[in-house]
Tab-separated table of C-alpha atoms and ligand atoms in Angstrom:
chain	number	residue	atom	x	y	z
A	1224	UNK	CA	16.037	-8.184	24.274
A	1225	UNK	CA	14.874	-8.375	20.662
A	1226	UNK	CA	14.731	-5.470	18.236
A	1227	UNK	CA	12.833	-5.692	14.979
A	1228	UNK	CA	11.631	-3.097	12.515
A	1229	UNK	CA	9.410	-2.931	9.453
A	1230	UNK	CA	8.854	-0.172	6.872
A	1231	UNK	CA	5.835	1.633	5.492
A	1232	UNK	CA	5.224	1.361	1.761
A	1233	UNK	CA	4.035	3.261	-1.259
A	1234	UNK	CA	2.558	1.653	-4.348
A	1235	UNK	CA	4.315	2.928	-7.491
A	1236	UNK	CA	1.646	1.718	-9.903
A	1237	UNK	CA	-1.118	-0.909	-10.054
A	1238	UNK	CA	-4.153	0.423	-8.204
A	1239	UNK	CA	-7.296	-1.639	-7.464
A	1240	UNK	CA	-5.669	-4.553	-9.278
A	1241	UNK	CA	-5.044	-6.681	-6.161
A	1242	UNK	CA	-8.591	-7.996	-5.698
A	1243	UNK	CA	-8.771	-8.632	-9.467
A	1244	UNK	CA	-5.864	-11.090	-9.437
A	1245	UNK	CA	-3.630	-8.505	-11.133
A	1246	UNK	CA	-0.290	-6.778	-10.671
A	1247	UNK	CA	0.939	-4.100	-8.279
A	1248	UNK	CA	4.387	-2.575	-7.815
A	1249	UNK	CA	5.059	-1.176	-4.327
A	1250	UNK	CA	8.335	-0.147	-2.721
A	1251	UNK	CA	9.211	-0.271	0.965
A	1252	UNK	CA	9.848	3.223	2.344
A	1253	UNK	CA	12.772	4.475	4.415
A	1254	UNK	CA	10.287	5.305	7.209
A	1255	UNK	CA	10.069	2.414	9.689
A	1256	UNK	CA	8.364	1.192	12.835
A	1257	UNK	CA	10.782	-0.184	15.439
A	1258	UNK	CA	9.890	-2.681	18.156
A	1259	UNK	CA	11.963	-3.512	21.208
A	1260	UNK	CA	10.738	-6.638	22.970
A	1261	UNK	CA	11.828	-8.094	26.301
A	1262	UNK	CA	10.119	-11.493	26.690
A	1263	UNK	CA	9.303	-12.923	30.123
A	1264	UNK	CA	7.157	-15.643	31.679
A	1265	UNK	CA	4.039	-13.477	31.998
A	1266	UNK	CA	0.809	-14.438	30.272
A	1267	UNK	CA	0.371	-10.859	29.100
A	1268	UNK	CA	2.127	-8.549	26.667
A	1269	UNK	CA	2.415	-4.896	27.704
A	1270	UNK	CA	2.967	-2.460	24.841
A	1271	UNK	CA	3.935	1.194	24.785
A	1272	UNK	CA	4.085	3.343	21.643
A	1273	UNK	CA	5.578	6.775	21.147
A	1274	UNK	CA	2.461	7.529	19.073
A	1275	UNK	CA	0.001	6.719	21.868
A	1276	UNK	CA	-0.544	8.141	25.354
A	1277	UNK	CA	-1.170	5.029	27.394
A	1278	UNK	CA	0.264	1.507	27.381
A	1279	UNK	CA	-1.916	-1.458	26.453
A	1280	UNK	CA	-1.831	-4.817	28.218
A	1281	UNK	CA	-2.847	-7.770	26.073
A	1282	UNK	CA	-3.670	-11.237	27.449
A	1283	UNK	CA	-1.863	-13.861	25.350
A	1284	UNK	CA	-5.187	-15.683	24.924
A	1285	UNK	CA	-6.835	-12.532	23.546
A	1286	UNK	CA	-9.556	-12.803	20.922
A	1287	UNK	CA	-11.215	-10.362	18.485
A	1288	UNK	CA	-13.341	-7.755	20.241
A	1289	UNK	CA	-11.309	-7.714	23.464
A	1290	UNK	CA	-8.981	-4.807	22.553
A	1291	UNK	CA	-9.866	-1.739	20.502
A	1292	UNK	CA	-7.850	1.205	19.190
A	1293	UNK	CA	-4.192	0.979	18.229
A	1294	UNK	CA	-3.542	-1.933	20.604
A	1295	UNK	CA	-5.825	-4.064	18.417
A	1296	UNK	CA	-3.120	-4.189	15.714
A	1297	UNK	CA	-0.688	-5.716	18.235
A	1298	UNK	CA	-3.296	-7.936	19.892
A	1299	UNK	CA	-4.398	-9.061	16.422
A	1300	UNK	CA	-0.905	-10.340	15.658
A	1301	UNK	CA	-0.744	-12.203	18.985
A	1302	UNK	CA	-4.164	-13.714	18.289
A	1303	UNK	CA	-3.459	-14.615	14.647
A	1304	UNK	CA	-0.161	-16.299	15.583
A	1305	UNK	CA	-1.736	-18.329	18.384
A	1306	UNK	CA	-4.762	-19.161	16.259
A	1307	UNK	CA	-2.373	-20.517	13.598
A	1308	UNK	CA	-0.896	-22.812	16.233
A	1309	UNK	CA	2.186	-20.802	17.223
A	1310	UNK	CA	2.864	-20.167	20.908
A	1311	UNK	CA	4.278	-16.712	21.628
A	1312	UNK	CA	5.767	-15.403	24.877
A	1313	UNK	CA	4.538	-12.453	26.925
A	1314	UNK	CA	6.710	-9.580	28.052
A	1315	UNK	CA	7.073	-5.883	27.468
A	1316	UNK	CA	7.311	-4.132	24.133
A	1317	UNK	CA	8.085	-0.557	23.168
A	1318	UNK	CA	7.308	0.849	19.745
A	1319	UNK	CA	8.694	3.904	17.996
A	1320	UNK	CA	7.937	4.928	14.445
A	1321	UNK	CA	8.480	7.601	11.838
A	1322	UNK	CA	5.886	6.173	9.427
A	1323	UNK	CA	3.151	8.806	9.035
A	1324	UNK	CA	-0.094	7.442	10.481
A	1325	UNK	CA	-3.205	7.434	8.316
A	1326	UNK	CA	-1.521	8.938	5.222
A	1327	UNK	CA	-1.957	5.754	3.216
A	1328	UNK	CA	1.695	4.763	3.684
A	1329	UNK	CA	0.639	1.745	5.699
A	1330	UNK	CA	1.728	2.468	9.225
A	1331	UNK	CA	-0.663	-0.357	10.117
A	1332	UNK	CA	1.272	-3.035	8.197
A	1333	UNK	CA	4.583	-1.606	9.447
A	1334	UNK	CA	3.293	-2.044	13.002
A	1335	UNK	CA	1.943	-5.558	12.387
A	1336	UNK	CA	5.076	-6.760	10.601
A	1337	UNK	CA	7.451	-5.326	13.218
A	1338	UNK	CA	5.453	-6.886	16.079
A	1339	UNK	CA	5.184	-10.179	14.215
A	1340	UNK	CA	8.931	-10.254	13.589
A	1341	UNK	CA	9.748	-9.553	17.230
A	1342	UNK	CA	7.303	-12.158	18.567
A	1343	UNK	CA	8.316	-14.869	16.122
A	1344	UNK	CA	12.018	-14.240	16.750
A	1345	UNK	CA	11.414	-14.585	20.501
A	1346	UNK	CA	9.449	-17.791	19.936
A	1347	UNK	CA	12.068	-19.191	17.530
A	1348	UNK	CA	9.514	-19.526	14.720
A	1349	UNK	CA	10.630	-19.879	11.098
A	1350	UNK	CA	7.710	-18.468	9.106
A	1351	UNK	CA	8.139	-17.707	5.441
A	1352	UNK	CA	7.271	-14.182	4.403
A	1353	UNK	CA	4.076	-15.069	2.570
A	1354	UNK	CA	2.790	-16.788	5.729
A	1355	UNK	CA	3.856	-13.771	7.782
A	1356	UNK	CA	1.941	-11.501	5.422
A	1357	UNK	CA	-1.174	-13.655	5.803
A	1358	UNK	CA	-0.903	-13.530	9.598
A	1359	UNK	CA	-0.592	-9.729	9.488
A	1360	UNK	CA	-3.586	-9.553	7.158
A	1361	UNK	CA	-5.638	-11.788	9.475
A	1362	UNK	CA	-4.779	-9.517	12.386
A	1363	UNK	CA	-6.011	-6.509	10.430
A	1364	UNK	CA	-9.078	-8.181	8.853
A	1365	UNK	CA	-10.361	-10.316	11.692
A	1366	UNK	CA	-9.131	-8.597	14.846
A	1367	UNK	CA	-9.005	-4.898	13.909
A	1368	UNK	CA	-11.884	-5.323	11.452
A	1369	UNK	CA	-10.314	-3.505	8.486
A	1370	UNK	CA	-10.985	-5.286	5.167
A	1371	UNK	CA	-7.563	-4.869	3.541
A	1372	UNK	CA	-5.630	-7.013	1.051
A	1373	UNK	CA	-2.099	-8.439	1.268
A	1374	UNK	CA	-0.260	-5.661	-0.565
A	1375	UNK	CA	0.755	-3.698	2.529
A	1376	UNK	CA	2.243	-6.622	4.441
A	1377	UNK	CA	4.001	-8.072	1.368
A	1378	UNK	CA	5.622	-4.678	0.684
A	1379	UNK	CA	6.822	-4.270	4.248
A	1380	UNK	CA	8.196	-7.817	4.443
A	1381	UNK	CA	9.788	-8.164	0.981
A	1382	UNK	CA	11.139	-4.606	0.544
A	1383	UNK	CA	14.619	-4.309	-0.977
A	1384	UNK	CA	16.931	-1.342	-1.379
A	1385	UNK	CA	16.753	0.095	-4.945
A	1386	UNK	CA	14.074	-2.416	-5.937
A	1387	UNK	CA	10.342	-2.335	-6.432
A	1388	UNK	CA	8.256	-5.448	-5.802
A	1389	UNK	CA	6.243	-6.840	-8.668
A	1390	UNK	CA	3.374	-8.625	-6.947
A	1391	UNK	CA	1.236	-11.013	-8.939
A	1392	UNK	CA	-1.968	-11.431	-6.971
A	1393	UNK	CA	-3.164	-14.390	-9.032
A	1394	UNK	CA	-0.702	-16.755	-7.400
A	1395	UNK	CA	0.604	-14.346	-4.699
A	1396	UNK	CA	4.220	-14.164	-5.783
A	1397	UNK	CA	6.662	-11.291	-5.276
A	1398	UNK	CA	9.443	-10.488	-7.768
A	1399	UNK	CA	11.927	-7.723	-6.876
A	1400	UNK	CA	12.682	-5.536	-9.919
A	1401	UNK	CA	15.241	-2.699	-10.240
A	1402	UNK	CA	13.950	0.726	-9.218
A	1403	UNK	CA	16.657	3.318	-8.659
A	1404	UNK	CA	15.648	6.596	-10.311
A	1405	UNK	CA	18.143	8.563	-8.166
A	1406	UNK	CA	21.052	6.907	-9.953
A	1407	UNK	CA	19.637	8.389	-13.185
A	1408	UNK	CA	19.139	11.886	-11.776
A	1409	UNK	CA	15.419	11.396	-11.132
A	1410	UNK	CA	13.746	11.763	-7.736
A	1411	UNK	CA	10.560	10.117	-6.507
A	1412	UNK	CA	8.577	12.863	-4.755
A	1413	UNK	CA	5.775	12.088	-2.335
A	1414	UNK	CA	3.090	14.744	-2.110
A	1415	UNK	CA	0.691	14.099	0.771
A	1416	UNK	CA	-2.553	15.981	0.193
A	1417	UNK	CA	-3.675	15.613	3.809
A	1418	UNK	CA	-7.120	14.910	2.347
A	1419	UNK	CA	-8.917	11.981	3.988
A	1420	UNK	CA	-12.220	10.881	2.543
A	1421	UNK	CA	-14.959	9.744	4.904
A	1422	UNK	CA	-16.827	7.424	2.533
A	1423	UNK	CA	-13.944	5.371	1.163
A	1424	UNK	CA	-15.347	2.038	2.344
A	1425	UNK	CA	-18.589	2.390	0.380
A	1426	UNK	CA	-16.786	3.637	-2.746
A	1427	UNK	CA	-14.310	0.770	-2.472
A	1428	UNK	CA	-17.111	-1.786	-2.156
A	1429	UNK	CA	-18.879	-0.296	-5.197
A	1430	UNK	CA	-15.700	-0.515	-7.339
A	1431	UNK	CA	-15.116	-4.062	-6.222
A	1432	UNK	CA	-18.694	-5.045	-7.029
A	1433	UNK	CA	-18.374	-3.505	-10.532
A	1434	UNK	CA	-15.265	-5.571	-11.206
A	1435	UNK	CA	-16.928	-8.743	-9.949
A	1436	UNK	CA	-20.029	-8.120	-12.085
A	1437	UNK	CA	-17.876	-7.475	-15.159
A	1438	UNK	CA	-15.923	-10.704	-14.640
A	1439	UNK	CA	-19.114	-12.697	-14.054
A	1440	UNK	CA	-20.731	-11.269	-17.195
A	1441	UNK	CA	-17.722	-12.417	-19.216
A	1442	UNK	CA	-17.956	-15.840	-17.596
A	1443	UNK	CA	-14.645	-15.703	-15.739
A	1444	UNK	CA	-13.763	-15.781	-12.056
A	1445	UNK	CA	-11.515	-12.734	-12.162
A	1446	UNK	CA	-10.719	-9.892	-14.575
A	1447	UNK	CA	-7.210	-11.316	-14.791
A	1448	UNK	CA	-8.639	-14.201	-16.793
A	1449	UNK	CA	-9.396	-11.878	-19.749
A	1450	UNK	CA	-6.148	-9.874	-19.491
A	1451	UNK	CA	-4.625	-11.653	-22.515
A	1452	UNK	CA	-7.621	-10.651	-24.662
A	1453	UNK	CA	-7.087	-6.949	-24.041
A	1454	UNK	CA	-9.800	-4.310	-23.715
A	1455	UNK	CA	-11.699	-5.757	-26.729
A	1456	UNK	CA	-12.923	-8.434	-24.314
A	1457	UNK	CA	-14.937	-5.718	-22.556
A	1458	UNK	CA	-17.146	-4.959	-25.562
A	1459	UNK	CA	-19.424	-7.785	-24.343
A	1460	UNK	CA	-20.300	-5.837	-21.186
A	1461	UNK	CA	-23.711	-4.177	-21.009
A	1462	UNK	CA	-23.225	-1.690	-18.187
A	1463	UNK	CA	-20.991	1.170	-19.399
A	1464	UNK	CA	-19.858	1.966	-15.847
A	1465	UNK	CA	-18.795	-1.622	-15.150
A	1466	UNK	CA	-17.015	-1.621	-18.532
A	1467	UNK	CA	-15.029	1.502	-17.622
A	1468	UNK	CA	-14.111	0.095	-14.214
A	1469	UNK	CA	-12.895	-3.113	-15.864
A	1470	UNK	CA	-11.004	-1.144	-18.509
A	1471	UNK	CA	-9.053	0.593	-15.750
A	1472	UNK	CA	-8.061	-2.764	-14.281
A	1473	UNK	CA	-6.920	-4.275	-17.599
A	1474	UNK	CA	-5.005	-1.204	-18.753
A	1475	UNK	CA	-3.487	-0.717	-15.300
A	1476	UNK	CA	-2.133	-4.270	-15.284
A	1477	UNK	CA	-0.425	-3.566	-18.622
A	1478	UNK	CA	0.988	-0.315	-17.253
A	1479	UNK	CA	2.537	-2.129	-14.289
A	1480	UNK	CA	4.459	-4.454	-16.602
A	1481	UNK	CA	5.407	-1.573	-18.926
A	1482	UNK	CA	6.622	0.428	-15.919
A	1483	UNK	CA	8.817	-2.468	-14.753
A	1484	UNK	CA	10.365	-2.623	-18.239
A	1485	UNK	CA	10.865	1.156	-18.419
A	1486	UNK	CA	12.665	1.222	-15.048
A	1487	UNK	CA	14.869	-1.716	-16.007
A	1488	UNK	CA	15.868	0.243	-19.150
A	1489	UNK	CA	16.379	3.414	-17.045
A	1490	UNK	CA	13.785	5.117	-19.254
A	1491	UNK	CA	12.223	7.358	-16.617
A	1492	UNK	CA	10.523	9.538	-19.245
A	1493	UNK	CA	8.520	6.468	-20.271
A	1494	UNK	CA	7.960	5.568	-16.604
A	1495	UNK	CA	6.657	9.103	-15.965
A	1496	UNK	CA	4.284	8.886	-18.928
A	1497	UNK	CA	2.883	5.678	-17.411
A	1498	UNK	CA	2.265	7.550	-14.133
A	1499	UNK	CA	0.243	10.095	-16.118
A	1500	UNK	CA	-1.820	7.504	-17.974
A	1501	UNK	CA	-2.444	5.624	-14.726
A	1502	UNK	CA	-3.678	8.824	-13.108
A	1503	UNK	CA	-5.969	9.571	-16.065
A	1504	UNK	CA	-7.390	6.037	-15.871
A	1505	UNK	CA	-8.095	6.398	-12.136
A	1506	UNK	CA	-9.683	9.803	-12.793
A	1507	UNK	CA	-11.798	8.963	-15.848
A	1508	UNK	CA	-12.431	5.204	-15.811
A	1509	UNK	CA	-12.261	4.210	-12.157
A	1510	UNK	CA	-13.360	7.642	-10.859
A	1511	UNK	CA	-11.446	7.506	-7.579
A	1512	UNK	CA	-9.517	10.769	-7.694
A	1513	UNK	CA	-10.697	14.161	-6.424
A	1514	UNK	CA	-10.254	17.686	-7.802
A	1515	UNK	CA	-7.745	18.318	-5.030
A	1516	UNK	CA	-5.692	15.239	-5.959
A	1517	UNK	CA	-5.935	16.004	-9.701
A	1518	UNK	CA	-4.640	19.509	-9.036
A	1519	UNK	CA	-1.592	18.156	-7.194
A	1520	UNK	CA	-0.772	15.726	-10.004
A	1521	UNK	CA	-1.421	18.233	-12.794
A	1522	UNK	CA	0.575	21.040	-11.193
A	1523	UNK	CA	3.528	18.711	-10.583
A	1524	UNK	CA	3.587	17.793	-14.279
A	1525	UNK	CA	3.124	21.422	-15.357
A	1526	UNK	CA	6.186	22.360	-13.265
A	1527	UNK	CA	8.382	19.745	-14.946
A	1528	UNK	CA	7.658	16.347	-13.364
A	1529	UNK	CA	8.078	13.458	-15.829
A	1530	UNK	CA	4.780	12.117	-14.524
A	1531	UNK	CA	2.550	12.065	-11.456
A	1532	UNK	CA	-0.222	9.860	-10.140
A	1533	UNK	CA	-2.356	9.314	-7.103
A	1534	UNK	CA	-1.272	6.301	-5.098
A	1535	UNK	CA	-3.506	4.232	-2.826
A	1536	UNK	CA	-7.183	3.418	-2.760
A	1537	UNK	CA	-8.379	6.882	-3.746
A	1538	UNK	CA	-10.444	9.897	-2.670
A	1539	UNK	CA	-7.433	11.600	-1.128
A	1540	UNK	CA	-4.105	10.477	0.254
A	1541	UNK	CA	-0.832	10.901	-1.599
A	1542	UNK	CA	0.408	11.690	-5.099
A	1543	UNK	CA	3.802	10.439	-6.266
A	1544	UNK	CA	5.827	12.121	-9.004
A	1545	UNK	CA	9.002	11.264	-10.890
A	1546	UNK	CA	10.945	14.506	-11.123
A	1547	UNK	CA	14.331	15.387	-12.660
A	1548	UNK	CA	16.363	15.883	-9.485
A	1549	UNK	CA	17.341	19.472	-10.351
A	1550	UNK	CA	13.635	20.369	-10.534
A	1551	UNK	CA	12.475	18.905	-7.210
A	1552	UNK	CA	12.407	22.221	-5.319
A	1553	UNK	CA	10.658	23.954	-8.196
A	1554	UNK	CA	8.027	21.218	-8.478
A	1555	UNK	CA	7.436	21.165	-4.708
A	1556	UNK	CA	7.022	24.948	-4.613
A	1557	UNK	CA	4.737	24.997	-7.667
A	1558	UNK	CA	2.458	22.307	-6.225
A	1559	UNK	CA	2.269	24.063	-2.825
A	1560	UNK	CA	1.394	27.345	-4.531
A	1561	UNK	CA	-1.254	25.842	-6.836
A	1562	UNK	CA	-2.882	23.888	-4.028
A	1563	UNK	CA	-2.987	26.707	-1.483
A	1564	UNK	CA	-4.182	29.181	-4.164
A	1565	UNK	CA	-7.135	26.843	-4.752
A	1566	UNK	CA	-7.966	26.952	-1.037
A	1567	UNK	CA	-6.683	23.533	0.014
A	1568	UNK	CA	-4.269	22.831	2.865
A	1569	UNK	CA	-0.588	22.885	1.956
A	1570	UNK	CA	0.623	19.402	0.951
A	1571	UNK	CA	3.524	17.710	2.709
A	1572	UNK	CA	6.322	17.208	0.160
A	1573	UNK	CA	9.142	14.705	0.700
A	1574	UNK	CA	11.644	12.693	-1.266
A	1575	UNK	CA	11.352	8.902	-0.991
A	1576	UNK	CA	13.182	5.879	-2.347
A	1577	UNK	CA	13.056	2.098	-2.229
A	1578	UNK	CA	14.388	0.882	1.112
A	1579	UNK	CA	14.877	-2.418	2.927
A	1580	UNK	CA	12.092	-4.662	4.195
A	1581	UNK	CA	11.390	-5.920	7.704
A	1582	UNK	CA	14.236	-7.360	9.725
B	2331	LIG	P1	-2.228	3.688	7.412
B	2331	LIG	O1	-1.915	2.236	7.482
B	2331	LIG	O2	-2.445	4.169	6.032
B	2331	LIG	O3	-1.243	4.559	8.126
B	2331	LIG	P2	-4.500	2.797	8.901
B	2331	LIG	O4	-5.779	3.449	9.287
B	2331	LIG	O5	-4.548	1.545	8.134
B	2331	LIG	O6	-3.629	3.906	8.148
B	2331	LIG	O7	-3.662	2.481	10.207
B	2331	LIG	C1	-3.400	3.519	11.139
B	2331	LIG	C2	-3.635	2.990	12.551
B	2331	LIG	O8	-2.606	2.046	12.883
B	2331	LIG	C3	-3.492	4.077	13.599
B	2331	LIG	O9	-4.735	4.737	13.768
B	2331	LIG	C4	-3.098	3.289	14.819
B	2331	LIG	O10	-4.235	2.688	15.417
B	2331	LIG	C5	-2.246	2.175	14.236
B	2331	LIG	N1	-0.806	2.496	14.276
B	2331	LIG	C6	0.027	2.518	13.229
B	2331	LIG	N2	1.302	2.785	13.622
B	2331	LIG	C7	1.261	2.913	14.962
B	2331	LIG	C8	2.252	3.190	15.956
B	2331	LIG	N3	3.543	3.376	15.658
B	2331	LIG	N4	1.847	3.249	17.242
B	2331	LIG	C9	0.554	3.045	17.573
B	2331	LIG	N5	-0.409	2.792	16.680
B	2331	LIG	C10	-0.089	2.715	15.383
B	2332	LIG	MG1	-3.210	0.681	6.828
């Protein structure tokens, strides 16, 4: 019997930078998805999850379109492994998880990475973590049909206790960097709005197209190629909306690197200020926040947070805040009160920290 688990993730800073060849800085979360796998000689894999009512049976020669719903994430991993030339055994698998589903904390990558780890351990495969991330991404893109980048899988696979992961999407490298606010009396609070936007895909595609147009107009393949020139490079752009979208990307990349430096120096006041400027950039330049999300971030700061920002693709999801530890209850209460007074559902407030990656 093989047991394997993989965590969810939250991105500390660096939003909508991945598809622009930029920087992001996620941490792996303490919440994990656990897989128990008993291989046998069958040509099927039967999977049961404590988050789903009925088991799913997957033929080992499955292909995209054959399985829908949550089982597609598991079937996608089986398919992507076999399609990459790796034989995997059948058997029975049980899954349990405390990663919130659909909150933007990447329960999907936690599931893919845990299943992938269990299957490749059983098959005796030695895949490096970048290759594992690409297999998880293929499962999600080509089998499930969700057009997502590599950030989620890289975070789940490379996570380290007390470290954030500086990902450079230009060459797809991952550099662990110190992130331990608790040791300095600062807590990372996660405030889940519960808000889920229905039109995220279209908004995402529009932002992506703006960035691509801006890069093309400046004669480069990716916005990363003008990063060294700073925002002055954007004065050549004709469309003011594209220019603002691109300005978010360039300034956000700088904030990621500044945030890494602030955390290494244990300067969490500076780190908090970078959360605030990142949030303002997502609100004003990239226009991906909502009034509900802005209220959560603003009320956290008003109650004493060092800084707060939306995390994830936008239009809902979670806010993260760096809060002096003695103020965490006060900040949580103040945000709940402000949000419910405005007529929104009460947010879920929890304390999170950088935890270990898949294993
Ligand atoms: P997120 O990754 O932000 O949680 P997604 O929509 O990308 O949201 O992925 C959520 C989907 O992943 C769920 O709807 C379900 O199909 C699948 N999933 C994730 N974790 C589990 C689990 N433990 N058991 C069954 N399905 C899961
Ligand atoms: Mg997901």
